[in-house]
Every structure is written in structure tokens, then in C-alpha cells.
PDB file of C-alpha atoms in Angstrom:
ATOM      1  CA  MET A 302       0.218   0.165  -0.046  1.00 80.00           C
ATOM      2  CA  ALA A 303       1.114   3.453  -0.823  1.00 92.00           C
ATOM      3  CA  GLU A 304       3.110   5.318   1.669  1.00 96.00           C
ATOM      4  CA  ARG A 305       2.698   9.324   1.077  1.00 97.00           C
ATOM      5  CA  VAL A 306       4.663  12.430   2.336  1.00 97.00           C
ATOM      6  CA  GLU A 307       4.295  15.983   3.180  1.00 96.00           C
ATOM      7  CA  LEU A 308       6.180  18.442   1.507  1.00 97.00           C
ATOM      8  CA  GLU A 309       6.018  22.211   1.054  1.00 91.00           C
ATOM      9  CA  ASP A 310       3.096  22.104  -0.501  1.00 94.00           C
ATOM     10  CA  VAL A 311       2.188  19.008  -2.463  1.00 97.00           C
ATOM     11  CA  ARG A 312       2.216  15.472  -1.253  1.00 98.00           C
ATOM     12  CA  LEU A 313       3.673  12.502  -2.483  1.00 98.00           C
ATOM     13  CA  ALA A 314       2.803   8.592  -2.735  1.00 98.00           C
ATOM     14  CA  TYR A 315       5.561   6.415  -2.695  1.00 98.00           C
ATOM     15  CA  GLU A 316       5.893   2.441  -2.150  1.00 98.00           C
ATOM     16  CA  GLU A 317       9.048   1.974  -0.254  1.00 98.00           C
ATOM     17  CA  ARG A 318      11.277  -1.901   0.284  1.00 97.00           C
ATOM     18  CA  PRO A 319      13.060  -2.185   3.418  1.00 96.00           C
ATOM     19  CA  GLY A 320      17.218  -3.929   3.357  1.00 95.00           C
ATOM     20  CA  ASP A 321      20.024  -3.006   4.841  1.00 93.00           C
ATOM     21  CA  GLY A 322      21.686  -2.175   1.774  1.00 93.00           C
ATOM     22  CA  ALA A 323      22.898   0.476  -0.963  1.00 95.00           C
ATOM     23  CA  THR A 324      19.347   2.533  -1.215  1.00 97.00           C
ATOM     24  CA  VAL A 325      17.612   2.919  -4.535  1.00 98.00           C
ATOM     25  CA  VAL A 326      16.148   5.799  -5.835  1.00 98.00           C
ATOM     26  CA  PHE A 327      13.578   5.692  -8.638  1.00 98.00           C
ATOM     27  CA  VAL A 328      12.063   8.695 -11.000  1.00 98.00           C
ATOM     28  CA  HIS A 329       9.363   7.476 -13.658  1.00 98.00           C
ATOM     29  CA  GLY A 330       9.619   9.667 -16.374  1.00 98.00           C
ATOM     30  CA  LEU A 331       5.778  11.138 -18.102  1.00 98.00           C
ATOM     31  CA  GLY A 332       3.220   9.294 -17.805  1.00 98.00           C
ATOM     32  CA  GLY A 333       4.566   7.183 -15.373  1.00 98.00           C
ATOM     33  CA  SER A 334       3.882   6.069 -11.538  1.00 98.00           C
ATOM     34  CA  PHE A 335       5.873   3.764  -9.227  1.00 98.00           C
ATOM     35  CA  HIS A 336       4.115   0.987 -10.472  1.00 97.00           C
ATOM     36  CA  SER A 337       5.883   1.098 -13.391  1.00 97.00           C
ATOM     37  CA  TRP A 338       9.289   0.224 -11.544  1.00 98.00           C
ATOM     38  CA  TRP A 339       7.415  -3.099  -9.339  1.00 98.00           C
ATOM     39  CA  ALA A 340       9.665  -5.703 -11.448  1.00 98.00           C
ATOM     40  CA  GLN A 341      13.353  -3.419 -10.073  1.00 98.00           C
ATOM     41  CA  LEU A 342      10.947  -2.897  -6.964  1.00 98.00           C
ATOM     42  CA  ALA A 343      11.506  -6.329  -6.152  1.00 98.00           C
ATOM     43  CA  ALA A 344      14.681  -7.048  -7.688  1.00 98.00           C
ATOM     44  CA  CYS A 345      16.081  -5.033  -4.816  1.00 98.00           C
ATOM     45  CA  GLU A 346      14.229  -6.777  -2.244  1.00 97.00           C
ATOM     46  CA  GLU A 347      15.180  -9.541  -3.190  1.00 97.00           C
ATOM     47  CA  ARG A 348      18.989  -8.901  -2.567  1.00 96.00           C
ATOM     48  CA  GLY A 349      18.677  -7.280  -0.311  1.00 97.00           C
ATOM     49  CA  LEU A 350      18.460  -3.280  -0.662  1.00 97.00           C
ATOM     50  CA  ARG A 351      17.091  -0.275  -0.064  1.00 97.00           C
ATOM     51  CA  ALA A 352      14.712   0.672  -2.735  1.00 98.00           C
ATOM     52  CA  LEU A 353      12.391   3.753  -3.264  1.00 98.00           C
ATOM     53  CA  ALA A 354       9.821   4.546  -6.066  1.00 98.00           C
ATOM     54  CA  TYR A 355       7.494   7.970  -6.101  1.00 98.00           C
ATOM     55  CA  ASP A 356       5.002   9.262  -8.074  1.00 98.00           C
ATOM     56  CA  GLN A 357       6.056  12.957  -9.629  1.00 98.00           C
ATOM     57  CA  ARG A 358       3.829  15.709  -8.493  1.00 98.00           C
ATOM     58  CA  GLY A 359       1.060  16.034 -11.233  1.00 98.00           C
ATOM     59  CA  ALA A 360       1.612  11.453 -11.766  1.00 98.00           C
ATOM     60  CA  GLY A 361      -0.787   8.516 -10.117  1.00 97.00           C
ATOM     61  CA  LEU A 362      -1.128   8.865  -6.624  1.00 98.00           C
ATOM     62  CA  SER A 363       0.385  12.258  -5.781  1.00 98.00           C
ATOM     63  CA  ASP A 364      -1.123  15.247  -5.528  1.00 98.00           C
ATOM     64  CA  LYS A 365      -2.102  17.458  -8.554  1.00 98.00           C
ATOM     65  CA  PRO A 366      -2.287  21.038  -8.421  1.00 96.00           C
ATOM     66  CA  THR A 367      -2.081  23.594 -11.027  1.00 93.00           C
ATOM     67  CA  GLY A 368       0.745  23.613 -12.912  1.00 89.00           C
ATOM     68  CA  PRO A 369       2.807  25.060 -14.581  1.00 96.00           C
ATOM     69  CA  TYR A 370       5.864  22.278 -14.377  1.00 98.00           C
ATOM     70  CA  SER A 371       9.123  22.294 -14.673  1.00 98.00           C
ATOM     71  CA  VAL A 372      12.188  19.141 -14.070  1.00 98.00           C
ATOM     72  CA  GLU A 373      13.701  22.198 -12.349  1.00 98.00           C
ATOM     73  CA  LEU A 374      10.834  21.754  -9.571  1.00 98.00           C
ATOM     74  CA  TRP A 375       9.952  18.262  -9.904  1.00 98.00           C
ATOM     75  CA  ALA A 376      13.984  18.365  -9.599  1.00 98.00           C
ATOM     76  CA  ARG A 377      13.112  19.768  -6.044  1.00 98.00           C
ATOM     77  CA  ASP A 378      10.160  17.885  -5.160  1.00 98.00           C
ATOM     78  CA  LEU A 379      13.311  14.786  -5.372  1.00 98.00           C
ATOM     79  CA  VAL A 380      15.286  17.016  -2.789  1.00 98.00           C
ATOM     80  CA  GLY A 381      12.599  17.431  -0.578  1.00 98.00           C
ATOM     81  CA  PHE A 382      11.559  13.456  -1.206  1.00 98.00           C
ATOM     82  CA  LEU A 383      15.255  12.167  -0.185  1.00 98.00           C
ATOM     83  CA  ASP A 384      15.282  14.685   2.940  1.00 96.00           C
ATOM     84  CA  ALA A 385      11.396  13.635   4.239  1.00 97.00           C
ATOM     85  CA  VAL A 386      12.284   9.604   4.720  1.00 96.00           C
ATOM     86  CA  ASP A 387      15.999  10.035   5.276  1.00 94.00           C
ATOM     87  CA  VAL A 388      17.393   9.199   2.480  1.00 95.00           C
ATOM     88  CA  HIS A 389      21.501   9.926   2.302  1.00 90.00           C
ATOM     89  CA  ARG A 390      23.242   8.917  -0.624  1.00 95.00           C
ATOM     90  CA  PRO A 391      20.743   7.576  -2.594  1.00 98.00           C
ATOM     91  CA  ILE A 392      21.566   6.102  -6.410  1.00 98.00           C
ATOM     92  CA  LEU A 393      19.060   7.405  -8.003  1.00 98.00           C
ATOM     93  CA  VAL A 394      17.585   5.221 -11.371  1.00 98.00           C
ATOM     94  CA  GLY A 395      15.784   7.796 -13.343  1.00 98.00           C
ATOM     95  CA  HIS A 396      13.620   6.914 -16.823  1.00 98.00           C
ATOM     96  CA  SER A 397      12.894   9.013 -19.518  1.00 98.00           C
ATOM     97  CA  VAL A 398      12.609  12.972 -18.184  1.00 98.00           C
ATOM     98  CA  GLY A 399      13.194  11.542 -14.801  1.00 98.00           C
ATOM     99  CA  CYS A 400      16.472  10.913 -15.880  1.00 98.00           C
ATOM    100  CA  MET A 401      16.609  14.964 -16.041  1.00 98.00           C
ATOM    101  CA  ILE A 402      15.349  15.176 -12.498  1.00 98.00           C
ATOM    102  CA  GLY A 403      17.616  13.244 -11.132  1.00 98.00           C
ATOM    103  CA  GLU A 404      20.615  14.745 -13.224  1.00 98.00           C
ATOM    104  CA  HIS A 405      19.261  17.883 -11.809  1.00 98.00           C
ATOM    105  CA  ALA A 406      18.889  16.454  -8.395  1.00 98.00           C
ATOM    106  CA  CYS A 407      22.572  15.295  -8.409  1.00 98.00           C
ATOM    107  CA  VAL A 408      24.023  18.786  -9.397  1.00 98.00           C
ATOM    108  CA  ALA A 409      22.321  20.141  -6.249  1.00 97.00           C
ATOM    109  CA  LEU A 410      22.823  17.336  -3.941  1.00 97.00           C
ATOM    110  CA  GLU A 411      26.651  16.771  -4.831  1.00 95.00           C
ATOM    111  CA  ASP A 412      28.184  14.051  -3.197  1.00 95.00           C
ATOM    112  CA  ARG A 413      25.298  13.818  -1.017  1.00 96.00           C
ATOM    113  CA  ILE A 414      24.647  11.616  -4.686  1.00 98.00           C
ATOM    114  CA  ALA A 415      26.247   7.676  -4.622  1.00 98.00           C
ATOM    115  CA  GLY A 416      25.366   7.119  -8.462  1.00 98.00           C
ATOM    116  CA  LEU A 417      22.976   7.743 -11.016  1.00 98.00           C
ATOM    117  CA  MET A 418      21.187   5.148 -13.528  1.00 98.00           C
ATOM    118  CA  THR A 419      20.019   7.283 -16.467  1.00 98.00           C
ATOM    119  CA  ILE A 420      17.401   4.742 -19.325  1.00 98.00           C
ATOM    120  CA  GLY A 421      15.995   6.504 -22.253  1.00 98.00           C
ATOM    121  CA  GLY A 422      17.358   9.734 -21.095  1.00 98.00           C
ATOM    122  CA  ALA A 423      18.051  12.653 -23.447  1.00 98.00           C
ATOM    123  CA  LEU A 424      20.411  15.167 -22.447  1.00 98.00           C
ATOM    124  CA  ARG A 425      17.628  17.738 -24.363  1.00 98.00           C
ATOM    125  CA  TRP A 426      15.374  16.159 -26.332  1.00 98.00           C
ATOM    126  CA  ARG A 427      15.552  16.756 -30.762  1.00 96.00           C
ATOM    127  CA  ASP A 428      14.388  19.968 -31.541  1.00 95.00           C
ATOM    128  CA  GLU A 429      11.606  17.523 -34.244  1.00 95.00           C
ATOM    129  CA  ALA A 430      10.231  16.667 -30.880  1.00 96.00           C
ATOM    130  CA  ALA A 431       8.374  19.893 -30.234  1.00 96.00           C
ATOM    131  CA  PRO A 432       5.435  18.489 -32.381  1.00 97.00           C
ATOM    132  CA  VAL A 433       5.211  15.982 -30.744  1.00 96.00           C
ATOM    133  CA  PHE A 434       4.861  17.731 -27.285  1.00 97.00           C
ATOM    134  CA  GLU A 435       2.485  19.905 -28.680  1.00 97.00           C
ATOM    135  CA  GLU A 436       0.082  17.922 -30.088  1.00 97.00           C
ATOM    136  CA  ARG A 437       0.127  15.179 -26.585  1.00 98.00           C
ATOM    137  CA  VAL A 438      -0.855  19.253 -24.510  1.00 98.00           C
ATOM    138  CA  LYS A 439      -3.670  19.462 -26.917  1.00 98.00           C
ATOM    139  CA  LEU A 440      -5.061  15.723 -26.729  1.00 98.00           C
ATOM    140  CA  ALA A 441      -4.659  15.216 -22.936  1.00 98.00           C
ATOM    141  CA  ARG A 442      -6.439  19.197 -23.049  1.00 98.00           C
ATOM    142  CA  ALA A 443      -9.614  17.327 -24.703  1.00 98.00           C
ATOM    143  CA  GLY A 444      -9.991  14.157 -22.633  1.00 97.00           C
ATOM    144  CA  ARG A 445      -8.157  11.661 -25.831  1.00 98.00           C
ATOM    145  CA  MET A 446      -5.875  10.060 -23.811  1.00 98.00           C
ATOM    146  CA  ASP A 447      -6.298   6.285 -25.051  1.00 97.00           C
ATOM    147  CA  GLU A 448      -5.053   8.054 -28.099  1.00 98.00           C
ATOM    148  CA  ILE A 449      -1.831   9.124 -26.088  1.00 98.00           C
ATOM    149  CA  ALA A 450      -2.311   5.705 -24.409  1.00 98.00           C
ATOM    150  CA  THR A 451      -1.743   4.246 -28.465  1.00 97.00           C
ATOM    151  CA  THR A 452       0.934   6.674 -29.369  1.00 96.00           C
ATOM    152  CA  VAL A 453       2.984   6.443 -26.034  1.00 98.00           C
ATOM    153  CA  VAL A 454       3.328   2.203 -26.541  1.00 98.00           C
ATOM    154  CA  GLY A 455       4.177   2.846 -30.166  1.00 97.00           C
ATOM    155  CA  THR A 456       7.659   4.188 -29.058  1.00 96.00           C
ATOM    156  CA  GLY A 457       7.653   2.949 -25.653  1.00 98.00           C
ATOM    157  CA  LEU A 458       7.572  -1.685 -26.879  1.00 98.00           C
ATOM    158  CA  SER A 459       9.156  -2.706 -29.071  1.00 98.00           C
ATOM    159  CA  GLU A 460       6.789  -3.888 -32.215  1.00 97.00           C
ATOM    160  CA  ALA A 461       8.506  -7.404 -32.146  1.00 97.00           C
ATOM    161  CA  ARG A 462       7.042  -7.549 -27.917  1.00 97.00           C
ATOM    162  CA  ARG A 463       4.124  -6.337 -28.745  1.00 97.00           C
ATOM    163  CA  ARG A 464       3.238  -8.964 -31.057  1.00 97.00           C
ATOM    164  CA  SER A 465       4.442 -11.361 -28.572  1.00 97.00           C
ATOM    165  CA  ASP A 466       3.369  -9.521 -25.131  1.00 97.00           C
ATOM    166  CA  PRO A 467      -0.400  -8.454 -25.514  1.00 98.00           C
ATOM    167  CA  ALA A 468      -0.709  -8.561 -21.903  1.00 98.00           C
ATOM    168  CA  LEU A 469       1.836  -6.319 -21.899  1.00 98.00           C
ATOM    169  CA  GLU A 470       0.520  -4.006 -23.962  1.00 98.00           C
ATOM    170  CA  GLY A 471      -2.612  -3.651 -22.248  1.00 98.00           C
ATOM    171  CA  LEU A 472      -1.741  -3.051 -18.963  1.00 97.00           C
ATOM    172  CA  PHE A 473       0.754  -0.532 -20.131  1.00 98.00           C
ATOM    173  CA  ARG A 474      -2.069   1.270 -22.350  1.00 98.00           C
ATOM    174  CA  GLU A 475      -4.355   1.479 -18.960  1.00 97.00           C
ATOM    175  CA  LEU A 476      -0.548   2.862 -17.927  1.00 97.00           C
ATOM    176  CA  ILE A 477      -0.520   6.106 -19.737  1.00 98.00           C
ATOM    177  CA  ALA A 478      -4.551   6.130 -20.458  1.00 98.00           C
ATOM    178  CA  SER A 479      -5.291   6.153 -16.744  1.00 97.00           C
ATOM    179  CA  ASN A 480      -3.584   9.580 -15.713  1.00 98.00           C
ATOM    180  CA  ASP A 481      -5.392  12.061 -15.490  1.00 98.00           C
ATOM    181  CA  PRO A 482      -5.493  14.320 -18.483  1.00 98.00           C
ATOM    182  CA  GLN A 483      -4.764  17.866 -17.375  1.00 98.00           C
ATOM    183  CA  ALA A 484      -2.443  17.168 -15.499  1.00 98.00           C
ATOM    184  CA  TYR A 485      -0.828  14.772 -18.167  1.00 98.00           C
ATOM    185  CA  ALA A 486      -1.137  17.753 -20.170  1.00 98.00           C
ATOM    186  CA  GLU A 487       0.808  20.045 -17.526  1.00 98.00           C
ATOM    187  CA  CYS A 488       3.777  16.858 -17.272  1.00 98.00           C
ATOM    188  CA  SER A 489       3.372  17.379 -21.435  1.00 98.00           C
ATOM    189  CA  ALA A 490       4.123  20.929 -21.373  1.00 98.00           C
ATOM    190  CA  ALA A 491       7.152  21.038 -18.760  1.00 98.00           C
ATOM    191  CA  THR A 492       8.561  17.419 -20.111  1.00 98.00           C
ATOM    192  CA  ALA A 493       8.565  19.126 -24.062  1.00 98.00           C
ATOM    193  CA  VAL A 494      11.354  21.974 -22.559  1.00 98.00           C
ATOM    194  CA  GLY A 495      13.028  20.016 -20.268  1.00 98.00           C
ATOM    195  CA  MET A 496      16.726  19.818 -20.435  1.00 98.00           C
ATOM    196  CA  MET A 497      20.266  18.371 -18.532  1.00 98.00           C
ATOM    197  CA  VAL A 498      22.189  21.645 -16.498  1.00 97.00           C
ATOM    198  CA  ASP A 499      25.607  21.523 -15.667  1.00 98.00           C
ATOM    199  CA  THR A 500      26.825  18.089 -16.310  1.00 98.00           C
ATOM    200  CA  ASP A 501      30.392  18.901 -16.150  1.00 98.00           C
ATOM    201  CA  ARG A 502      29.453  19.219 -12.565  1.00 98.00           C
ATOM    202  CA  VAL A 503      27.531  15.637 -11.538  1.00 98.00           C
ATOM    203  CA  SER A 504      30.506  14.560  -9.474  1.00 96.00           C
ATOM    204  CA  CYS A 505      28.885  10.706  -9.042  1.00 98.00           C
ATOM    205  CA  PRO A 506      28.870   8.186 -11.858  1.00 98.00           C
ATOM    206  CA  VAL A 507      26.508   7.489 -14.307  1.00 98.00           C
ATOM    207  CA  LEU A 508      25.245   4.499 -16.226  1.00 98.00           C
ATOM    208  CA  ALA A 509      23.488   6.269 -18.928  1.00 98.00           C
ATOM    209  CA  CYS A 510      21.588   3.362 -20.745  1.00 98.00           C
ATOM    210  CA  CYS A 511      18.951   2.449 -23.107  1.00 98.00           C
ATOM    211  CA  GLY A 512      16.997   0.205 -25.399  1.00 98.00           C
ATOM    212  CA  GLU A 513      18.427  -0.990 -28.775  1.00 98.00           C
ATOM    213  CA  HIS A 514      15.257   0.624 -30.893  1.00 98.00           C
ATOM    214  CA  ASP A 515      14.755   3.185 -28.629  1.00 98.00           C
ATOM    215  CA  PRO A 516      13.217   6.249 -31.124  1.00 97.00           C
ATOM    216  CA  VAL A 517      12.996   7.921 -28.354  1.00 97.00           C
ATOM    217  CA  ALA A 518      16.426   8.471 -26.474  1.00 98.00           C
ATOM    218  CA  PRO A 519      18.526   6.345 -28.883  1.00 98.00           C
ATOM    219  CA  PRO A 520      21.676   5.350 -28.398  1.00 98.00           C
ATOM    220  CA  ALA A 521      23.652   7.641 -29.503  1.00 98.00           C
ATOM    221  CA  PHE A 522      21.626  10.266 -26.250  1.00 98.00           C
ATOM    222  CA  ALA A 523      23.561   7.683 -23.828  1.00 98.00           C
ATOM    223  CA  GLU A 524      26.388   8.002 -25.751  1.00 98.00           C
ATOM    224  CA  ALA A 525      26.066  12.038 -24.819  1.00 98.00           C
ATOM    225  CA  ILE A 526      24.975  11.885 -21.236  1.00 98.00           C
ATOM    226  CA  ALA A 527      28.316   9.395 -20.572  1.00 98.00           C
ATOM    227  CA  ALA A 528      30.723  11.780 -22.016  1.00 98.00           C
ATOM    228  CA  ALA A 529      29.461  14.944 -20.755  1.00 98.00           C
ATOM    229  CA  VAL A 530      29.480  13.972 -17.396  1.00 98.00           C
ATOM    230  CA  PRO A 531      32.907  13.411 -15.925  1.00 98.00           C
ATOM    231  CA  ASP A 532      32.245   9.569 -14.849  1.00 98.00           C
ATOM    232  CA  GLY A 533      30.081   8.093 -17.452  1.00 98.00           C
ATOM    233  CA  ARG A 534      29.635   4.898 -19.139  1.00 98.00           C
ATOM    234  CA  THR A 535      27.043   3.204 -21.710  1.00 98.00           C
ATOM    235  CA  ALA A 536      25.519   0.313 -22.016  1.00 98.00           C
ATOM    236  CA  VAL A 537      22.709  -1.031 -24.040  1.00 98.00           C
ATOM    237  CA  VAL A 538      19.428  -3.705 -23.835  1.00 98.00           C
ATOM    238  CA  PRO A 539      19.173  -5.927 -26.493  1.00 98.00           C
ATOM    239  CA  GLY A 540      16.274  -5.778 -28.282  1.00 97.00           C
ATOM    240  CA  ALA A 541      14.070  -3.145 -26.036  1.00 98.00           C
ATOM    241  CA  ALA A 542      12.919   0.413 -26.579  1.00 98.00           C
ATOM    242  CA  HIS A 543      11.560   3.094 -24.703  1.00 98.00           C
ATOM    243  CA  TRP A 544      10.366   1.468 -21.335  1.00 98.00           C
ATOM    244  CA  CYS A 545      12.809  -0.647 -21.185  1.00 97.00           C
ATOM    245  CA  GLN A 546      12.139  -1.317 -17.933  1.00 98.00           C
ATOM    246  CA  LEU A 547       8.997  -3.143 -18.257  1.00 98.00           C
ATOM    247  CA  GLU A 548      10.132  -4.459 -21.722  1.00 98.00           C
ATOM    248  CA  ALA A 549      13.195  -6.590 -20.377  1.00 98.00           C
ATOM    249  CA  PRO A 550      12.656  -5.671 -16.151  1.00 98.00           C
ATOM    250  CA  GLU A 551      15.555  -8.393 -16.200  1.00 98.00           C
ATOM    251  CA  ARG A 552      17.987  -7.218 -18.582  1.00 98.00           C
ATOM    252  CA  VAL A 553      17.264  -3.953 -16.656  1.00 98.00           C
ATOM    253  CA  ASN A 554      17.628  -4.778 -13.440  1.00 98.00           C
ATOM    254  CA  GLU A 555      20.605  -6.849 -14.210  1.00 98.00           C
ATOM    255  CA  LEU A 556      22.457  -3.841 -14.729  1.00 98.00           C
ATOM    256  CA  MET A 557      21.115  -1.804 -12.256  1.00 98.00           C
ATOM    257  CA  LEU A 558      22.264  -4.553  -9.385  1.00 98.00           C
ATOM    258  CA  GLY A 559      25.324  -5.095 -10.634  1.00 97.00           C
ATOM    259  CA  PHE A 560      25.646  -1.279 -10.916  1.00 98.00           C
ATOM    260  CA  ALA A 561      24.044  -1.097  -7.286  1.00 97.00           C
ATOM    261  CA  ASP A 562      26.810  -2.867  -5.907  1.00 95.00           C
ATOM    262  CA  GLU A 563      29.442  -1.022  -6.599  1.00 93.00           C
ATOM    263  CA  PHE A 564      28.430   0.789  -3.742  1.00 89.00           C
ATOM    264  CA  ALA A 565      27.937  -1.696  -1.317  1.00 76.00           C
ATOM    265  CA  THR A 566      29.443  -1.191   2.118  1.00 60.00           C
TER     266      THR A 566
END
């Protein structure tokens, strides 16, 4: 059952799995929630790591105050969340815009972050993504989340996985379609202009991952992130698209746990 924590102006919902090892905090992307990290939470629990995944403001079970939102605001929420749940030197794992949020937190908190793993991240979005986000804002404000879900599933899962696992495709569609339309519109607008900043000030190791067939943030994007930070490396998840933590959880978990093992004490 989800827990809640009160920050200055928003209440965030989160899921926690106890453990005595390193602490891993999951930061979801646009349209996601802490439920999208379920396989990773389970893997951390089995390994004995403390793991927390929370819903951003505007998403999932968290409050959805009036916008505008921004990557900077979400990053401040993340910093406040870490303080509120008494987390010290966590490993942050972000997906999509959650990677930008995690990077902002690394810059703000410096050596208070042990490591950052990005999944489907980008230093900034391609110029041609702007009309895509604009269309999502328009559709969401019109309450047409089912149409958005169709588009997101098309980029989030590879064609092969959609053919072989219609149950996953259906559940993924529901995850996206169940978003509050007006909050999703605000989140889309904020995501559209998000970017990483001051990457040279990220003092922790960074593992930049992506799906082999990610059309949103392809392997070149992961390579750019790794090159922009002082201590970066890359990993590619074979056969997967943008939401590879859902499509290939075993491989993502292997990469995540291997990264976490580097911080074992």
C-alpha cells in the first residue's frame, strides 16, 4: 500500500521496500508512476537493497496542483522527498524526463548522491520532438488520453514485444490512459522544455542506459550523456524500446543491481 509524505506545497505518494544495503530511488518519466518500477522494486528487495519509488507531482497517486510544472520544480520535489524519507547517498534511477530530474538533483546535492542510472534519457530533446509534445498537450486537454496511450505504446515497446505479449501492451495502455488528463497536459508541457544542466558538476558515476530500438532516446543519446559527465559509461538493452524497464526487466535489473553493487559497503 502506498505511503504519503508531505512536502512544502505537495503531497507525494511512494512505495518503499526495506533493505540493509544501498538505497535506490526511482524517478519515473512522463505518464509513468511508481507502479512502472514494480519489477525493479522487487529485484532490489530480493537483493536486500532499500528501494523507494515515488509519484511525481501531477502523476499517479500524488497531488496534482495547478501548473505550470518544470523539471526544476520536480527536481526540488525529489530533493525534498529524499530529506523527508531520510535517504542519504542514494543511487538514483531515472526514466526519460526522470533522467533530467535526477541529473538536476545530482547537481544540487553534489556528493549526497552516490550514483545516477539513466534509462532512455537525453541531454535535451530533439527539435522535432516539440510538435509531438504540443500534440500531447492538446489531446490531453481534450481528454483524449486513449489516443496518447496508443502513441506512447508504439514508442515504448518494440514491435516484436507488442506482438508476443499483448497482455503487457494492454496493461501499458492502461497505465498511460489512466493519467489525469489536465495534469498530464501540464507534465507534457514541462517535459517538452526539459534539459540537463551543468553536467560537468555531476560528481557521481553515471550509467546511461537505453533500449537498442528506442526511437525517443536512442543509443547516441546515452553516449552523449556519458560523454557530458565526468564519470560516465553506457549500456544498451538489446531488442528493447523506450520503456525497457517494462519490456526487458531482467536485463535492466541486471544492469541496475550490478551498478548498485559498486556502492556496497
